[in-house]
mmCIF file of C-alpha atoms in Angstrom:
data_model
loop_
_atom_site.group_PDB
_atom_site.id
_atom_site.type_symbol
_atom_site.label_atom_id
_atom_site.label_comp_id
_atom_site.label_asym_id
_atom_site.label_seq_id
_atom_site.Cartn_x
_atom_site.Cartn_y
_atom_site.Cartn_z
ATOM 1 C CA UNK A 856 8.981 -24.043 24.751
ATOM 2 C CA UNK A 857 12.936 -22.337 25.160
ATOM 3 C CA UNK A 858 14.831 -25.527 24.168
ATOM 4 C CA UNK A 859 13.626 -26.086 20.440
ATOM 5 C CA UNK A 860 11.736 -24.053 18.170
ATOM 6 C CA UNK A 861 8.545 -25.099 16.434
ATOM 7 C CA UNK A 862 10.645 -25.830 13.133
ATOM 8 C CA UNK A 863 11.823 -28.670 15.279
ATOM 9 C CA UNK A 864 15.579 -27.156 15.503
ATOM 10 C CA UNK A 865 17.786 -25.647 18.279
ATOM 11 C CA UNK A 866 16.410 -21.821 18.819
ATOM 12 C CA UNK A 867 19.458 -20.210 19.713
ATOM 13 C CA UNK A 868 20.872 -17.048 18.017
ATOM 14 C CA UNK A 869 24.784 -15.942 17.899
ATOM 15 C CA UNK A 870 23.575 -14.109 20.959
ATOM 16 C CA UNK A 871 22.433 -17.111 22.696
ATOM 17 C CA UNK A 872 18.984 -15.569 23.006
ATOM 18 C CA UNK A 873 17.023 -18.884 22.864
ATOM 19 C CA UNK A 874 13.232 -17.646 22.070
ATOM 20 C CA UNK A 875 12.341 -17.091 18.101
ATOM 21 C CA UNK A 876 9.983 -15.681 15.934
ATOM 22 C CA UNK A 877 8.351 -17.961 13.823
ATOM 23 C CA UNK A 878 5.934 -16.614 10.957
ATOM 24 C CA UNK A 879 3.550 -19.588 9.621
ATOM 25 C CA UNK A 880 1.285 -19.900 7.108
ATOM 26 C CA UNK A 881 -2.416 -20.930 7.635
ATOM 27 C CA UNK A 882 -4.822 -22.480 5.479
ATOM 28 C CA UNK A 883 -7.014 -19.831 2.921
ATOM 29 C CA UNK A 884 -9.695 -21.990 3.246
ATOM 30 C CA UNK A 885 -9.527 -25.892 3.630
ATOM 31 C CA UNK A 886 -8.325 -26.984 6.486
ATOM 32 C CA UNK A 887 -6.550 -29.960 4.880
ATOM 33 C CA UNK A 888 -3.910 -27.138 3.810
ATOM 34 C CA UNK A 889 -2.286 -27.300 6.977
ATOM 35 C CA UNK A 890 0.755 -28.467 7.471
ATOM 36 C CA UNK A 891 2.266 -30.495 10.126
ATOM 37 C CA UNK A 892 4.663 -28.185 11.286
ATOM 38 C CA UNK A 893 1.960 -26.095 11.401
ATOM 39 C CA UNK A 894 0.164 -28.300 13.557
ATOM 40 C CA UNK A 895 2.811 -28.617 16.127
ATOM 41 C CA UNK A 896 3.841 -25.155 16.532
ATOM 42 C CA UNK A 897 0.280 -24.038 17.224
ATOM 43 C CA UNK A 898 0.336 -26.859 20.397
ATOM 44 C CA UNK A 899 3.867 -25.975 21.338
ATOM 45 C CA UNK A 900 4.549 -22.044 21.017
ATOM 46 C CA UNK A 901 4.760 -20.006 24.045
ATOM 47 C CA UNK A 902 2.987 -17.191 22.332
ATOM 48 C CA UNK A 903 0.414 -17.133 19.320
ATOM 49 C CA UNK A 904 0.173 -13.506 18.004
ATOM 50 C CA UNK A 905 -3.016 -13.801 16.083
ATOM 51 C CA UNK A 906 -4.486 -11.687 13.860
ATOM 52 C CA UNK A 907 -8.036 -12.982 14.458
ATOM 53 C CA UNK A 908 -8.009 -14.529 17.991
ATOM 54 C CA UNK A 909 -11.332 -16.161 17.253
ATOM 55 C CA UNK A 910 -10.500 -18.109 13.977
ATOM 56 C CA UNK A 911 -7.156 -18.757 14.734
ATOM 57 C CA UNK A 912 -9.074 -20.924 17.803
ATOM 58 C CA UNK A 913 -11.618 -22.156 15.336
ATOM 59 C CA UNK A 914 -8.690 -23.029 13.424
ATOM 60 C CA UNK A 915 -6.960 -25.234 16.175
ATOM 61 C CA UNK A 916 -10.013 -26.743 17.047
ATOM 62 C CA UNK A 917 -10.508 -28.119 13.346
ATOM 63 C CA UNK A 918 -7.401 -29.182 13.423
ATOM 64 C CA UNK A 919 -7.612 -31.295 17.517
ATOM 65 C CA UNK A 920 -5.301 -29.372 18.392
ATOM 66 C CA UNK A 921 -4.552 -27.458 22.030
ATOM 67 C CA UNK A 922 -3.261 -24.391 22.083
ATOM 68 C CA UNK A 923 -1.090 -24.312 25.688
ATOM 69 C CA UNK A 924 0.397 -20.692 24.940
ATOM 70 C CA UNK A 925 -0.865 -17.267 25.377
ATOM 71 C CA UNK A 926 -3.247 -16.538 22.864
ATOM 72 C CA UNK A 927 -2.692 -12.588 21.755
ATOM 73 C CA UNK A 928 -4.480 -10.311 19.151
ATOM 74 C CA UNK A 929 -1.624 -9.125 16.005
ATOM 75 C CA UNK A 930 -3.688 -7.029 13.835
ATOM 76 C CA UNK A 931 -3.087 -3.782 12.052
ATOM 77 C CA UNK A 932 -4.586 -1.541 14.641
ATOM 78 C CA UNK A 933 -2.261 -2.834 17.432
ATOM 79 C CA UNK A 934 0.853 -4.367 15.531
ATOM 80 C CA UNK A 935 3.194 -1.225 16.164
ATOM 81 C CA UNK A 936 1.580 -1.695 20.678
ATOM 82 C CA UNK A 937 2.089 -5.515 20.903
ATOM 83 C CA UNK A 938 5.746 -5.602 19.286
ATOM 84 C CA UNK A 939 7.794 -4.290 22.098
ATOM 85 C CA UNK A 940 6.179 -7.034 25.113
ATOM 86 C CA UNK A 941 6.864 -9.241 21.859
ATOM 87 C CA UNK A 942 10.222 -8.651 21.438
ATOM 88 C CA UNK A 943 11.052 -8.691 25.740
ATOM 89 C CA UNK A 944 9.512 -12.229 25.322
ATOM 90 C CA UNK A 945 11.472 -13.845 22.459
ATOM 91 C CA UNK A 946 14.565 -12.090 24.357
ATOM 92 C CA UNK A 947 13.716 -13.978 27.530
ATOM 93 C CA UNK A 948 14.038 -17.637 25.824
ATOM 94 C CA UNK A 949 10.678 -17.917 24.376
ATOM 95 C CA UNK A 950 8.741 -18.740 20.606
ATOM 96 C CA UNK A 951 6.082 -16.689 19.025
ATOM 97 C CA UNK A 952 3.960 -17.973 16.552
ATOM 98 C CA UNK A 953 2.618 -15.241 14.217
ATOM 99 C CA UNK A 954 0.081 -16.475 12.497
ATOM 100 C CA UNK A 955 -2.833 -14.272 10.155
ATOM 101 C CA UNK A 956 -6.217 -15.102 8.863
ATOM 102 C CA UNK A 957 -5.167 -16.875 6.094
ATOM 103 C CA UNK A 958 -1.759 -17.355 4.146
ATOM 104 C CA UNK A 959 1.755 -15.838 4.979
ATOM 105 C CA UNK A 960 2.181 -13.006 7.633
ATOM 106 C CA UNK A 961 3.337 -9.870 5.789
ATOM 107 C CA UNK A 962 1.920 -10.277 2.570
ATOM 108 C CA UNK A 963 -0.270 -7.686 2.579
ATOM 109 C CA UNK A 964 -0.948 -8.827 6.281
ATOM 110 C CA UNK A 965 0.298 -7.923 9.497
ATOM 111 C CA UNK A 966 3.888 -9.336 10.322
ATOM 112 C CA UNK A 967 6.821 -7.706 8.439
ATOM 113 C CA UNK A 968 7.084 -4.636 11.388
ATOM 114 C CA UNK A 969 7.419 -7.727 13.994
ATOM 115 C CA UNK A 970 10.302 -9.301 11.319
ATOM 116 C CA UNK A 971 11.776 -5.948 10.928
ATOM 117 C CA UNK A 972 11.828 -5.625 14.354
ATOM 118 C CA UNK A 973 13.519 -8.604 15.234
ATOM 119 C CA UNK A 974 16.183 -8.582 12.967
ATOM 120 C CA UNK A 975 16.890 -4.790 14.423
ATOM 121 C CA UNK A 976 17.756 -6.465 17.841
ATOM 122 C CA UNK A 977 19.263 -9.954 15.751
ATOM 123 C CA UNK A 978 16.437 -11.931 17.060
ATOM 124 C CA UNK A 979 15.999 -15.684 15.322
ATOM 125 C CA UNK A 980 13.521 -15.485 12.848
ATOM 126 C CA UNK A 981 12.268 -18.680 10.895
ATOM 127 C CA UNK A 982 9.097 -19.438 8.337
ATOM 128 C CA UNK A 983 6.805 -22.325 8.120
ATOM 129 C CA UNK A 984 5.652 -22.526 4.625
ATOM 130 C CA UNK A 985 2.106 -23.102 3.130
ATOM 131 C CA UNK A 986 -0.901 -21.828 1.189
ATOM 132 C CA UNK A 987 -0.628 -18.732 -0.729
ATOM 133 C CA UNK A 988 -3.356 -17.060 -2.719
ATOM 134 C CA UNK A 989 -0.962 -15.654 -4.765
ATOM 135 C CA UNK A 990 1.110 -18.392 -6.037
ATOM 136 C CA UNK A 991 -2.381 -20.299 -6.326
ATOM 137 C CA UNK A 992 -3.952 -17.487 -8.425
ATOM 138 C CA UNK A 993 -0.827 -17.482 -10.787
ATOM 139 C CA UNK A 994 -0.631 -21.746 -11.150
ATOM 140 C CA UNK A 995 -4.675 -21.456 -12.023
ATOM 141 C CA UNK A 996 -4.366 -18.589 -14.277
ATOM 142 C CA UNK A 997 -3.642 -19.885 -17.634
ATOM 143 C CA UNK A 998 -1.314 -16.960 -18.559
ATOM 144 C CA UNK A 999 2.423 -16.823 -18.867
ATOM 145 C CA UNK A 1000 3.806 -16.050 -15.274
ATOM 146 C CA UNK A 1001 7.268 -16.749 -15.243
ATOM 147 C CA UNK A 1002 8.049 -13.372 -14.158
ATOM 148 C CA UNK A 1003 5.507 -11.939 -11.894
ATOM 149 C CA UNK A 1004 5.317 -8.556 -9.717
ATOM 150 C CA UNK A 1005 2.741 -8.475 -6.610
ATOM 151 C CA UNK A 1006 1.081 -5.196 -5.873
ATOM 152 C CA UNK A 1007 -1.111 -5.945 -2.856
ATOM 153 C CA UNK A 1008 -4.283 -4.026 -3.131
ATOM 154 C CA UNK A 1009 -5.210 -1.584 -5.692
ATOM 155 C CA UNK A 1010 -6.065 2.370 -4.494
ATOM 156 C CA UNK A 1011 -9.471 2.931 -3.500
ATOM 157 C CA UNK A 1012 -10.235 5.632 -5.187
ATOM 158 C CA UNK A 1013 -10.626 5.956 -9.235
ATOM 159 C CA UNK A 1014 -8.264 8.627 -9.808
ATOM 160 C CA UNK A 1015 -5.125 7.407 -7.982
ATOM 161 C CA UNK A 1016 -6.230 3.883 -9.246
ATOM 162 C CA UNK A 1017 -5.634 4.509 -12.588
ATOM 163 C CA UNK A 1018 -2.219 6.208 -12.368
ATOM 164 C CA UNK A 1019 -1.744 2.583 -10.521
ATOM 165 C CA UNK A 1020 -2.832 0.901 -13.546
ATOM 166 C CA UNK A 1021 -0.819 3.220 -15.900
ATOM 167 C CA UNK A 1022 2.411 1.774 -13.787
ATOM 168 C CA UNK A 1023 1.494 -1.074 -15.294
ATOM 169 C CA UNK A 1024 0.600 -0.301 -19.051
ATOM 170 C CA UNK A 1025 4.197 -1.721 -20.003
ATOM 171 C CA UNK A 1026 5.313 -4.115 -17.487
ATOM 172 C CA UNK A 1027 5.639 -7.273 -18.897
ATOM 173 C CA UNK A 1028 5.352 -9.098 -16.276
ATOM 174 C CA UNK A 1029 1.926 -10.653 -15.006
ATOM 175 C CA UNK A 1030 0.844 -8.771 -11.779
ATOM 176 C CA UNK A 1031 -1.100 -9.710 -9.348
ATOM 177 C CA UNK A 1032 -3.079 -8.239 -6.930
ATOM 178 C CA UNK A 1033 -5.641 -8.413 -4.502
ATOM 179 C CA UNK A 1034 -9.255 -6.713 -4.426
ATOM 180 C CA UNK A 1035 -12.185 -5.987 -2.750
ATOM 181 C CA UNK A 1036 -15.348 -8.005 -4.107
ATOM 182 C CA UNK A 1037 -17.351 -4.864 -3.457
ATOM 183 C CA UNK A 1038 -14.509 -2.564 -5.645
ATOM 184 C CA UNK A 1039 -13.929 -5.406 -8.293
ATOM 185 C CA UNK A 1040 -16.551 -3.974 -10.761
ATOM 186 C CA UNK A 1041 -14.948 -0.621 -10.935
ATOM 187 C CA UNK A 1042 -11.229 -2.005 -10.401
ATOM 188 C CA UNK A 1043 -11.588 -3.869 -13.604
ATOM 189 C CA UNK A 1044 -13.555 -1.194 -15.514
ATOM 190 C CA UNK A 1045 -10.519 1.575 -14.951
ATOM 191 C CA UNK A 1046 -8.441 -1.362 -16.080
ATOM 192 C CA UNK A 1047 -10.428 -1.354 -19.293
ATOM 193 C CA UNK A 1048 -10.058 2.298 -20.359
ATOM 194 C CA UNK A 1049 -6.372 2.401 -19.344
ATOM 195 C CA UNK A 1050 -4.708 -1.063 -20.706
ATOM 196 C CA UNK A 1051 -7.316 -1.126 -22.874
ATOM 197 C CA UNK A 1052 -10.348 -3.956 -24.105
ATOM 198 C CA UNK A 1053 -8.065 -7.176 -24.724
ATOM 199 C CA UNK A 1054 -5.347 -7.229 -22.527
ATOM 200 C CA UNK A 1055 -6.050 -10.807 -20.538
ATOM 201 C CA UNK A 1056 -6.460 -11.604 -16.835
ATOM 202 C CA UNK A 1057 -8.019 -13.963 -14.767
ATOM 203 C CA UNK A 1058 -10.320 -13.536 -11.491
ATOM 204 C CA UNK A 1059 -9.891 -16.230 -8.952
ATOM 205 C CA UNK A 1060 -12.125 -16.006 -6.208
ATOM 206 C CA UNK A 1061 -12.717 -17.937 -2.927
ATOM 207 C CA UNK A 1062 -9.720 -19.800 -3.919
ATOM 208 C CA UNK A 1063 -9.435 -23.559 -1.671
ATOM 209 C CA UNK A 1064 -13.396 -23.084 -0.410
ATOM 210 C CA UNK A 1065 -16.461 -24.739 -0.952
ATOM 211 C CA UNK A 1066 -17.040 -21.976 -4.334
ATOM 212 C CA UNK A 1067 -13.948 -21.506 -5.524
ATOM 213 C CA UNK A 1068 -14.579 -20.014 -8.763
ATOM 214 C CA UNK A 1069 -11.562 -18.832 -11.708
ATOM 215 C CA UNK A 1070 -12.685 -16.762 -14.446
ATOM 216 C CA UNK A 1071 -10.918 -16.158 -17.156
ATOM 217 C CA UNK A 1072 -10.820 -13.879 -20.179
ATOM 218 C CA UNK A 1073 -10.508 -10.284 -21.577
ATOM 219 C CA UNK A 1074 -10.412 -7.340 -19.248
ATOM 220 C CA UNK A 1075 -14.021 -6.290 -21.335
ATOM 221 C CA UNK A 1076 -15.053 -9.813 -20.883
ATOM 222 C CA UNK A 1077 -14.331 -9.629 -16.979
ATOM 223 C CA UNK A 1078 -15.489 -5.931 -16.451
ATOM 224 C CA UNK A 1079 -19.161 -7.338 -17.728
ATOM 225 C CA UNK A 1080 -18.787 -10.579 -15.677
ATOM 226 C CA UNK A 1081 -17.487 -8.474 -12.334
ATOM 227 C CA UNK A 1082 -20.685 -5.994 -12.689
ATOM 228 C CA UNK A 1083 -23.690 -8.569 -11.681
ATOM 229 C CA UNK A 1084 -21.802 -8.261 -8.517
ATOM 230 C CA UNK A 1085 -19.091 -10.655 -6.647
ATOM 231 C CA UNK A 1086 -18.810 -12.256 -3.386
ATOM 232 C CA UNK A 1087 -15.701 -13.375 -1.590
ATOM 233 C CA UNK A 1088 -12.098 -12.714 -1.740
ATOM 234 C CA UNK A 1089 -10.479 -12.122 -4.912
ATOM 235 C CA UNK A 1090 -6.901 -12.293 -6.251
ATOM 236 C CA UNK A 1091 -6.460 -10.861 -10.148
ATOM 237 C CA UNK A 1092 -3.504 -12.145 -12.153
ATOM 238 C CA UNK A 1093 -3.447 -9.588 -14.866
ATOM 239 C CA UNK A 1094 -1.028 -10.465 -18.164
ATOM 240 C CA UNK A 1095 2.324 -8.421 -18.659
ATOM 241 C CA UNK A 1096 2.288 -6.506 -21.542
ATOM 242 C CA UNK A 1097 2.592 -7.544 -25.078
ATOM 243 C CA UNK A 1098 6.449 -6.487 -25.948
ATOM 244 C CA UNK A 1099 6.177 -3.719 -29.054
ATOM 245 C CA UNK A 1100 7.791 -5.376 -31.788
ATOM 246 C CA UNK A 1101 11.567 -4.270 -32.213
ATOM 247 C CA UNK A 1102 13.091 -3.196 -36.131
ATOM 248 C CA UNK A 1103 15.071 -6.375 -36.824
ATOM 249 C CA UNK A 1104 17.803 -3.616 -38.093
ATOM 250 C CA UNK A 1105 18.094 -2.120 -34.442
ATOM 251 C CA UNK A 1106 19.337 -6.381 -33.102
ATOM 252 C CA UNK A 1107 22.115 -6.863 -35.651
ATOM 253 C CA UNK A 1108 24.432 -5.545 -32.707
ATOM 254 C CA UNK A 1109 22.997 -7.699 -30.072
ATOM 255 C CA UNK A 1110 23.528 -11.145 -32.900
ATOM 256 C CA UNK A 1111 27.077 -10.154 -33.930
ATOM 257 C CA UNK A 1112 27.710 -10.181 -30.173
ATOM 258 C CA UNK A 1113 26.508 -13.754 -29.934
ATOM 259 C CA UNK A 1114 28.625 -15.093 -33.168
ATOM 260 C CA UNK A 1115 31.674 -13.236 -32.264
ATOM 261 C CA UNK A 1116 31.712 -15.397 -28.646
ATOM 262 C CA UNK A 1117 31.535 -18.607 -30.943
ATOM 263 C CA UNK A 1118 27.482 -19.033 -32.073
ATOM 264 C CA UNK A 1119 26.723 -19.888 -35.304
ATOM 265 C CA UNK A 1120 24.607 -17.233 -37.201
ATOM 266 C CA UNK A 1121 21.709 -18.939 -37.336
ATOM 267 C CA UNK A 1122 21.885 -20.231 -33.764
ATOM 268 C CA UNK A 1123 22.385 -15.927 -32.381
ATOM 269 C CA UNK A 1124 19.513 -15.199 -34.855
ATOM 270 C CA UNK A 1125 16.964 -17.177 -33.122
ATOM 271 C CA UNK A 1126 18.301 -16.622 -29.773
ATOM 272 C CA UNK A 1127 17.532 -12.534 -30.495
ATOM 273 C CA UNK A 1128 14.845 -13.195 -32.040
ATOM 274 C CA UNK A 1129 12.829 -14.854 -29.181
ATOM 275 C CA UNK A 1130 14.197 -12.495 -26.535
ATOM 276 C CA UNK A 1131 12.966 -9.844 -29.332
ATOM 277 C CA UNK A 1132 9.439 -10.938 -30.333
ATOM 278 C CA UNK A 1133 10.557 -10.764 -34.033
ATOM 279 C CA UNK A 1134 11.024 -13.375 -36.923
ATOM 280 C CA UNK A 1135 14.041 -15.208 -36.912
ATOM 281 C CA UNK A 1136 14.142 -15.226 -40.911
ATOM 282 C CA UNK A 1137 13.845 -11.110 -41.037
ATOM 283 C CA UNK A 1138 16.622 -10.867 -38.485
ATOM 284 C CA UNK A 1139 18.877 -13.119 -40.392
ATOM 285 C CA UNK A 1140 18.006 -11.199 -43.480
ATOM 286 C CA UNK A 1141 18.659 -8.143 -41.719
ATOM 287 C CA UNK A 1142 22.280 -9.282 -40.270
ATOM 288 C CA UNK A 1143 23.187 -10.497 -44.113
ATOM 289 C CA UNK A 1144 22.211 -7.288 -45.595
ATOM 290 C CA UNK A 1145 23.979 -4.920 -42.710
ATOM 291 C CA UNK A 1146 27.284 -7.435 -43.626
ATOM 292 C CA UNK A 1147 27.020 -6.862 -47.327
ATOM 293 C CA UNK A 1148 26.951 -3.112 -46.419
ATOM 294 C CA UNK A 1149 30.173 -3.501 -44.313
ATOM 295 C CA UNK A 1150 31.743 -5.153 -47.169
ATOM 296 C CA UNK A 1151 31.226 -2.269 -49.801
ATOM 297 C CA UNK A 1152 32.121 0.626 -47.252
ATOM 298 C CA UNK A 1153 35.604 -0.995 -46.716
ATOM 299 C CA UNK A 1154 36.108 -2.044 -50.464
ATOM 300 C CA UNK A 1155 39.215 -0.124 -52.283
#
């Protein structure tokens, strides 16, 4: 395939190299996940670079479909070996499909030293979208996740693991991360000691399968849960941190800002206020009382 890519559009670069890249997510689990475009760029790509030859077959197969390309290996012990016979074929007019076990290449799988790679020599690169255990984990969390950082996988070892979880003793953002089942007992007991008891997370395991399971609660309430033992693959969504609650006196600034561009008083007060974590009726209190102050220091 060196006429159209498997995104169903012209593959040619400024360089008029005609061969792409094309990264595409695969199903985490149900096979119903996949996505049409999937479906056809398995069938049509010159190359699949797989990271599991075997299930990415098993994969096809579930889906009737024929893979006509080369079928290659693309895991982490020979990403850096494959990339440069990679690279000489999307330069001589043909389309790899990179494709992992399950979800997107490159998050926390193999793919983003192929996409580095390619944009070094200004190679076409292009994404089919799909599943994602960590936008599923967040949307099934319960907890506020507007802002969210992903760490990949936690250290392995205790000691380095908590300075990792110390990183995150103030973020306010929810986090999430992947684990180990066989590490998840000890992952969420560190977690305990350094964010303490009650800060809240959730535990979605097998996430699309037959035993898809979410659990919910307190990082005490998940450290017991976690140590009868847990099969499967796990994503944590762990809450941001609670914001420590600001001295209404230190936002009078931030309000006089706000009513000097044209909001009314009350209007800046509540917009502070929420940013802030703090009551609206101390902060207005607190902006009336810092005025009256103004007023006698300039009095005659």
């Amino acid at each position: 395939m060196t006429d159209e890519s498997a995104a169903g559009e012209p593959a040619v670069s400024a360089g008029g190299v005609s061969g792409r890249l094309v990264l595409a997510a695969t199903p985490m689990g149900d096979v119903g996940d996949a996505s049409r475009r999937l479906r056809e760029a398995l069938a049509t790509a010159d190359i699949v670079a797989a990271e599991d030859t075997r299930r990415t077959r098993a994969l096809a197969k579930a889906l009737e479909v024929e893979i006509t390309g080369r079928v290659v290996s693309f895991y982490d012990h020979v990403e850096t070996a494959r990339i440069p016979t990679l690279l000489a074929d999307i330069e001589g007019g043909r389309t790899v499909l990179l494709v992992t076990d399950a979800g997107m290449p490159s998050v926390s799988d193999p793919g983003y030293r192929m996409v580095a790679a390619c944009v070094a020599r200004d190679l076409p690169v292009t994404c089919l979208p799909g599943p994602s255990a960590v936008t599923t984990a967040l949307a099934l969390s319960a907890l506020p996740v507007e802002r969210f950082c992903f760490d990949g996988f936690p250290p392995r070892k205790s000691g380095a693991r908590r300075e990792w979880l110390r990183s995150l003793a103030a973020e306010p953002r929810a986090c999430v991360f992947f684990e180990a089942p066989h590490r998840l007992a000890d992952c969420l007991a560190d977690a305990v000691q350094v964010l303490g008891p009650d800060r809240r997370a959730a535990v979605c395991r097998e996430l699309t399968k037959t035993y898809e399971e979410i659990v919910r609660g307190t990082l005490a309430e998940l450290a017991a849960w976690a140590q009868e033992g847990v099969r499967g693959e796990i994503t944590v969504v762990l809450a941001g941190a609670a914001p420590e609650s600001a001295d209404p006196a230190d936002l009078v600034g931030e309000v006089e800002t706000l009513t000097a561009s044209g909001m009314r008083l009350k209007d800046a007060c509540g917009e502070v206020a929420a940013m802030a974590g703090v009551s609206r009726r101390e902060l207005y209190d607190a902006v009336l009382t810092a005025r009256s102050s103004d007023e006698r220091i300039i009095e005659p």
